[in-house]
Short mmCIF file of C-alpha atoms and ligand atoms in Angstrom, two decimals:
data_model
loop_
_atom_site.label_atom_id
_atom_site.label_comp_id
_atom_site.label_asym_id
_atom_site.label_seq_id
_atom_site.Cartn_x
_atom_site.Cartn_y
_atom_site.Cartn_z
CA UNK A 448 44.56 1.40 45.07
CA UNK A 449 44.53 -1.81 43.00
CA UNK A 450 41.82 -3.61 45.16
CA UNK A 451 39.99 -0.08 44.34
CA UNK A 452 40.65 -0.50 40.54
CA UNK A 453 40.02 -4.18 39.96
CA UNK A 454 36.42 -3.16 41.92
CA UNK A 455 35.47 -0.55 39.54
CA UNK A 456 36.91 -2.18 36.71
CA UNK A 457 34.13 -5.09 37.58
CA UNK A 458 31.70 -2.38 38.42
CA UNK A 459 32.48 -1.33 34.91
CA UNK A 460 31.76 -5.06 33.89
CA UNK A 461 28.86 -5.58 35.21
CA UNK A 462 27.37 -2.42 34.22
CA UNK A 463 28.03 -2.99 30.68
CA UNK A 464 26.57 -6.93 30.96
CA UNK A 465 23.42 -4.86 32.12
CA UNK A 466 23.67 -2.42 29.52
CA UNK A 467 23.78 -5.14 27.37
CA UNK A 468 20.62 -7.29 28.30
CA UNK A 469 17.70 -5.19 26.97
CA UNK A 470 19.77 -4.99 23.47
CA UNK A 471 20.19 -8.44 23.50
CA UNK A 472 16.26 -8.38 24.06
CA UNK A 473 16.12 -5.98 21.04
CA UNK A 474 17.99 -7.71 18.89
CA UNK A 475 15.60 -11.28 19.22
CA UNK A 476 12.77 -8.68 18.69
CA UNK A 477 14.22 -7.57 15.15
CA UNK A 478 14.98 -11.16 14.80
CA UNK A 479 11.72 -11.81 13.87
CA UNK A 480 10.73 -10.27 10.90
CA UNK A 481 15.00 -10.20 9.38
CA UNK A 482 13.71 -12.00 6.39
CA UNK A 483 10.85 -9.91 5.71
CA UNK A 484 7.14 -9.62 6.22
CA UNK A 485 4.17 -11.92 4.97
CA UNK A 486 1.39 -10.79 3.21
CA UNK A 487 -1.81 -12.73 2.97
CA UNK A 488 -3.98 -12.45 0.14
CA UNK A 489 -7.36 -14.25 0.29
CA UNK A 490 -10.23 -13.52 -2.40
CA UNK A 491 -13.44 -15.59 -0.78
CA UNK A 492 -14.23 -16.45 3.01
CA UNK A 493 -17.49 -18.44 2.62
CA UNK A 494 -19.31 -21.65 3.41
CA UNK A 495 -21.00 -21.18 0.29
CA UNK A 496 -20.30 -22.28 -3.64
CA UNK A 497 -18.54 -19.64 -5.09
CA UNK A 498 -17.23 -18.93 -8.92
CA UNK A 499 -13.45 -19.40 -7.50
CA UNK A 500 -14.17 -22.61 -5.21
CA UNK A 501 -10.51 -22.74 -5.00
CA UNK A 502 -9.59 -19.07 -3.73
CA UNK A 503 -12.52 -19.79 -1.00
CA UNK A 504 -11.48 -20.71 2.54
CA UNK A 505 -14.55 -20.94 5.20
CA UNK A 506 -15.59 -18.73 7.55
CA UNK A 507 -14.21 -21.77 10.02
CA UNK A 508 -11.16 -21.87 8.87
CA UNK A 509 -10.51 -18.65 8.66
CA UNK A 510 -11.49 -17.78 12.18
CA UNK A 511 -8.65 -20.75 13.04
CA UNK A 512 -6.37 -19.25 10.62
CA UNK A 513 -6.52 -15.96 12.35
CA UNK A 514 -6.61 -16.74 15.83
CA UNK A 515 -3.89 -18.93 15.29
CA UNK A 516 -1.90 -15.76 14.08
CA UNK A 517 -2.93 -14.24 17.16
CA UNK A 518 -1.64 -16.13 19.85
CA UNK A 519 1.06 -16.36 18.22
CA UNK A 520 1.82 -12.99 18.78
CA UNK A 521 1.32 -11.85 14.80
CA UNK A 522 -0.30 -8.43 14.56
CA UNK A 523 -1.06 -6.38 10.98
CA UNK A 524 0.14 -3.22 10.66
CA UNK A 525 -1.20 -0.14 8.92
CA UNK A 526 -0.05 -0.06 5.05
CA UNK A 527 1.91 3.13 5.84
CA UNK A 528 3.67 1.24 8.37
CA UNK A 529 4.61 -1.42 5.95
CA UNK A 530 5.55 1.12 2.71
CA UNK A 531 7.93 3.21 5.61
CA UNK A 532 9.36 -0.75 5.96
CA UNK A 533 9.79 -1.35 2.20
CA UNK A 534 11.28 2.24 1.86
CA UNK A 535 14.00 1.36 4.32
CA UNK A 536 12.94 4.52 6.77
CA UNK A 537 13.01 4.05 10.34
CA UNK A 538 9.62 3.06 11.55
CA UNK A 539 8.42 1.15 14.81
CA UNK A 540 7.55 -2.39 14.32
CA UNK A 541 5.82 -5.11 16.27
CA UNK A 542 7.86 -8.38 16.90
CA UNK A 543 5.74 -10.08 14.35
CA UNK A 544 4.13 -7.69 11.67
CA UNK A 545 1.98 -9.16 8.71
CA UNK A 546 -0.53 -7.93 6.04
CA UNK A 547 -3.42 -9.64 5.62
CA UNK A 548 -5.27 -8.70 1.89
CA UNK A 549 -8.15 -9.37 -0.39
CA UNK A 550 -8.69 -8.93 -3.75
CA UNK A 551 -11.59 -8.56 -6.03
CA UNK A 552 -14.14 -6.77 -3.13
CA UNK A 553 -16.39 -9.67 -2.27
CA UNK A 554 -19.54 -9.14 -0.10
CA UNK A 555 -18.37 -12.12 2.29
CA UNK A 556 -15.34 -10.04 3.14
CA UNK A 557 -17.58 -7.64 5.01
CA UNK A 558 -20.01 -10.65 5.96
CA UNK A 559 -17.81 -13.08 7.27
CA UNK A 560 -14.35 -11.92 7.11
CA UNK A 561 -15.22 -8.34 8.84
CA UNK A 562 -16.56 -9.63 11.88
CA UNK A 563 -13.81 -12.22 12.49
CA UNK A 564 -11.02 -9.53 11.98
CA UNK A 565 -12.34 -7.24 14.63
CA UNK A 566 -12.73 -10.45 17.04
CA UNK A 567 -8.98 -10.86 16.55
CA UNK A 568 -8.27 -6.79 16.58
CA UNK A 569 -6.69 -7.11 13.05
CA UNK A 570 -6.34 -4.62 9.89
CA UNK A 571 -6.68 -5.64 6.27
CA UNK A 572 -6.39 -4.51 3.00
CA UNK A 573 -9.19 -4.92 0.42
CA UNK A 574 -8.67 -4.45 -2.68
CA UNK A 575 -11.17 -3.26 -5.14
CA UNK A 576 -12.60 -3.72 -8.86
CA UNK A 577 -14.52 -0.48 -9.87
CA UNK A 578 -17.56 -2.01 -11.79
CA UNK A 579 -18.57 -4.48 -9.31
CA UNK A 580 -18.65 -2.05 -6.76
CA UNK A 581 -22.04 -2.08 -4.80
CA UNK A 582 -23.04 -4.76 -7.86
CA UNK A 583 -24.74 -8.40 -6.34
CA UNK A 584 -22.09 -10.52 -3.77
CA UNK A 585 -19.76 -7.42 -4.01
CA UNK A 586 -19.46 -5.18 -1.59
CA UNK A 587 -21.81 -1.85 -1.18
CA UNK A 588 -20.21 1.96 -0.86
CA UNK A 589 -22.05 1.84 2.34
CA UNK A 590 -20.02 -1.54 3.64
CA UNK A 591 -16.93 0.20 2.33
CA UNK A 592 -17.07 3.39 4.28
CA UNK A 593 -18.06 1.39 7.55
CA UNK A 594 -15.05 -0.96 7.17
CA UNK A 595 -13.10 1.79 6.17
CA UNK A 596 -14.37 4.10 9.72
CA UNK A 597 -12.78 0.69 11.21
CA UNK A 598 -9.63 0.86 9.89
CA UNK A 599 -9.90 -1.52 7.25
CA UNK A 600 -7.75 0.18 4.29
CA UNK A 601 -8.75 -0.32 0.43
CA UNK A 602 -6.55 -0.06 -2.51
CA UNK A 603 -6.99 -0.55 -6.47
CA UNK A 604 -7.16 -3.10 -8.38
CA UNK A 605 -8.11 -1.45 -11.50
CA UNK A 606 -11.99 -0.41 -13.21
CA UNK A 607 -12.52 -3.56 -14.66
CA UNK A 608 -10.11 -6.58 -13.54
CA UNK A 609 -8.68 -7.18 -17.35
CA UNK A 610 -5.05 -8.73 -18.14
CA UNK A 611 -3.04 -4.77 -17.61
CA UNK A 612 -0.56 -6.33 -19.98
CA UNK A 613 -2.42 -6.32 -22.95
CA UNK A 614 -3.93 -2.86 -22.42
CA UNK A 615 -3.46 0.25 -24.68
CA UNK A 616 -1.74 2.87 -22.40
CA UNK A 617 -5.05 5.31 -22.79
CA UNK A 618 -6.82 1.90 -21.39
CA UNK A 619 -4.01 0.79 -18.69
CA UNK A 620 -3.95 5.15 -17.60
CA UNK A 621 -8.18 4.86 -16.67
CA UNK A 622 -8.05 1.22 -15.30
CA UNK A 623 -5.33 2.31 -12.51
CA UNK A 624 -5.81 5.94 -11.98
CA UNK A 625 -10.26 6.08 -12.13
CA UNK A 626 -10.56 3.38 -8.95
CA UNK A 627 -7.87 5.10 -7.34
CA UNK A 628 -10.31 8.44 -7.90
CA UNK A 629 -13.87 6.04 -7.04
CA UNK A 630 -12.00 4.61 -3.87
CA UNK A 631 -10.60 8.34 -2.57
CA UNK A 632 -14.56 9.34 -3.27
CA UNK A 633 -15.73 6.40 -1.31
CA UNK A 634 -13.77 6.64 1.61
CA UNK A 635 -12.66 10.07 2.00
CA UNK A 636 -8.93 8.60 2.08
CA UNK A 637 -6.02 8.42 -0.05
CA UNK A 638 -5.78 5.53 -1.53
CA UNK A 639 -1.87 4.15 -1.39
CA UNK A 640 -1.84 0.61 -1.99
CA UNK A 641 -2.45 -1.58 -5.87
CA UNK A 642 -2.79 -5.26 -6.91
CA UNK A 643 -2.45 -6.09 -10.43
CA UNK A 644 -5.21 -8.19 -11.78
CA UNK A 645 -3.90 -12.09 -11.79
CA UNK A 646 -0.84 -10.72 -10.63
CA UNK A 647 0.18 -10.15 -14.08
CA UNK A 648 2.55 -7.11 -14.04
CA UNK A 649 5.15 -6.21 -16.89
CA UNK A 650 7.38 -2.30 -16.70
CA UNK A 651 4.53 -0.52 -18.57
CA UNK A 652 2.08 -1.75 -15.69
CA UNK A 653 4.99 -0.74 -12.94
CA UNK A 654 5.74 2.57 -14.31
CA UNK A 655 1.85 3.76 -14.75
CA UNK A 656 1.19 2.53 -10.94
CA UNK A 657 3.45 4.64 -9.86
CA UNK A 658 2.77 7.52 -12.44
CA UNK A 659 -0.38 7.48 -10.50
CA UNK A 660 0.41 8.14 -7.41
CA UNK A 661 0.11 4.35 -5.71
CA UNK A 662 2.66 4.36 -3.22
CA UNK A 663 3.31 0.37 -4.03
CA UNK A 664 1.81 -2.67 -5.93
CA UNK A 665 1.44 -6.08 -5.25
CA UNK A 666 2.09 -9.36 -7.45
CA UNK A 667 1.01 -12.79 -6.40
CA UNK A 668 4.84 -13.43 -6.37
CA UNK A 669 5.31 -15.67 -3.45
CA UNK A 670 7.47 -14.81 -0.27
CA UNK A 671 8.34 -12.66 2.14
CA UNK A 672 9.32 -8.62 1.48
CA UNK A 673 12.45 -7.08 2.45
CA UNK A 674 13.91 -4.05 1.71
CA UNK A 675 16.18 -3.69 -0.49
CA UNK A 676 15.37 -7.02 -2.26
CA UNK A 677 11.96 -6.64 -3.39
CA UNK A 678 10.76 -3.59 -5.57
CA UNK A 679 7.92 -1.73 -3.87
CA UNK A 680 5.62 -1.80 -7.21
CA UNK A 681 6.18 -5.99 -7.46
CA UNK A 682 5.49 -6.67 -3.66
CA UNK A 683 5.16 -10.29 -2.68
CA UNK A 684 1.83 -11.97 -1.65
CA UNK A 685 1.29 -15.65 0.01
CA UNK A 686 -2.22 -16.94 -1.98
CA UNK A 687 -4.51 -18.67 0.53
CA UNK A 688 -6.28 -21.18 -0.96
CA UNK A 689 -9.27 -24.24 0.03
CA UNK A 690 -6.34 -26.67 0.01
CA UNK A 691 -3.75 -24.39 1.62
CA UNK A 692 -1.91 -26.51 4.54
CA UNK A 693 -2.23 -23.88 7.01
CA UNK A 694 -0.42 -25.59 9.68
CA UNK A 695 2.28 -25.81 7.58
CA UNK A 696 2.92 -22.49 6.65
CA UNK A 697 2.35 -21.05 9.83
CA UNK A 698 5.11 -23.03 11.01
CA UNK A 699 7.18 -21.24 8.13
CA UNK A 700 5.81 -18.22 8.85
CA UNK A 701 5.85 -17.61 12.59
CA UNK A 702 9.75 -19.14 12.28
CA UNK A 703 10.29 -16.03 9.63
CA UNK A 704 11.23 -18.80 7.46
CA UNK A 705 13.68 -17.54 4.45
CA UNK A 706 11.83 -16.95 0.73
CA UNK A 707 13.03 -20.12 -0.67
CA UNK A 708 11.10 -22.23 1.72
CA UNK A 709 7.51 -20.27 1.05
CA UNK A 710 8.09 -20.75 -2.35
CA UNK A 711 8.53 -24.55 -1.80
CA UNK A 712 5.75 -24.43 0.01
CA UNK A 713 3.37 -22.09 -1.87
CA UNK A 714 1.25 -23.96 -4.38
CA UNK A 715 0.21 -22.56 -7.83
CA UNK A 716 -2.42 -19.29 -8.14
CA UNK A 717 -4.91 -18.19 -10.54
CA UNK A 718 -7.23 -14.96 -9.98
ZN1 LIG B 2194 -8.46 -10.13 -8.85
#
């Protein structure tokens, strides 16, 4: 009787060390993204001279930058993905989840970038200045709605790309809600996603972006975003720049380094 017990007591033992092995699996997979996820915000990817030589990576480096992410096992998820994550709702994640942006609407986004995020099977987010759209080296309706059939999602960054925090609130009401209206036209979508011109943000800027039915906004605050710590209107966004050390923050990056060390890292922005 005791031989019988001490054999299903280890019967019991063993079960529960098997029981225990895929949620020790689980757990590493969380593991990766506990301090948040990045999100990438480029503005040019060209060889060429542009008017922000210093927001322009090339095409080259770019391609590296991405396949990098890759094989690393990084893989962008769809903004509603990443807004369930910032909400603190249940949602399924891959081990390494990132956002990869652009601001402004450039044409090279759809001529170089495009082609070079669909090599890798990647997402982005483009977002878009109302004036400029289908104006010279910015990007057409027509190059919108094909990225956009794609998967490629596209969010506002106001009519006109002025400072918000000096606007009148008639002004700051047309410059958030219109390319929110121009971008649902364009692409047949709802548009969920914001980036505040410069990054420059202050609580009138916050509470009209989400009077308008954005679903979150991002800064050009550096660092990962985490529930619970970060406000879903003042998001976080790594700057990519021509001098950006690439190596070195993937290192920090693919490690799921902590906030303090990307913003040791992350150099100074403007645009
Ligand atoms: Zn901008």
């Amino acid at each position: 009787m005791q031989f019988f017990k001490k054999k299903l007591l280890c019967q019991q033992l063993i079960g529960l060390l098997i029981g225990l092995i895929p949620a020790m699996f689980a757990n590493n997979a969380c593991a990766q993204y506990l301090n948040g996820i990045p999100v990438l915000l480029y503005h040019h990817v060209s060889e060429e001279k542009t008017e922000l030589p210093h927001l322009t990576v090339t095409p080259a480096e770019f391609e590296r930058q991405m396949a990098m992410l890759k094989s690393a096992g990084f893989e962008t998820i769809p903004p509603e993905k990443f807004v369930a994550y910032m909400r603190g709702q249940s949602v399924e994640l891959p081990e390494k989840p990132i956002l990869i942006t652009f601001d402004d609407g450039y044409d090279d986004n759809y001529t170089r970038a495009f082609p070079i995020l669909q090599e890798q099977g990647f997402t982005a987010v483009i977002f878009m200045v109302g004036v400029n759209i289908d104006r010279e080296k910015r990007l057409s309706t027509k190059q919108i709605q094909e990225m956009s059939d794609y998967g490629i999602s596209f969010g506002g960054h106001t009519l006109t790309h002025r400072d918000l925090t000096t606007l009148p609130e008639n002004e700051l009401k047309h410059e958030i809600g219109d390319i929110k209206k121009k971008l649902r036209q364009i692409t047949a979508r709802d548009i969920a996603l914001f980036s505040y011109p410069y990054g420059y943000y202050n609580l009138k800027t916050w509470e009209k972006t989400e009077g308008a039915d954005y679903q979150a906004a991002f800064t050009v605050l550096p660092g990962l975003n985490k529930p619970d710590r970060d406000n879903i209107y003042l998001l976080r966004r790594i700057a990519m720049y021509s001098t950006t050390d690439f190596d070195t923050l993937f290192k920090l990056l693919d490690a799921n380094k902590a906030k303090t060390k990307l913003l040791e890292y992350t150099p100074e922005y403007g645009g």
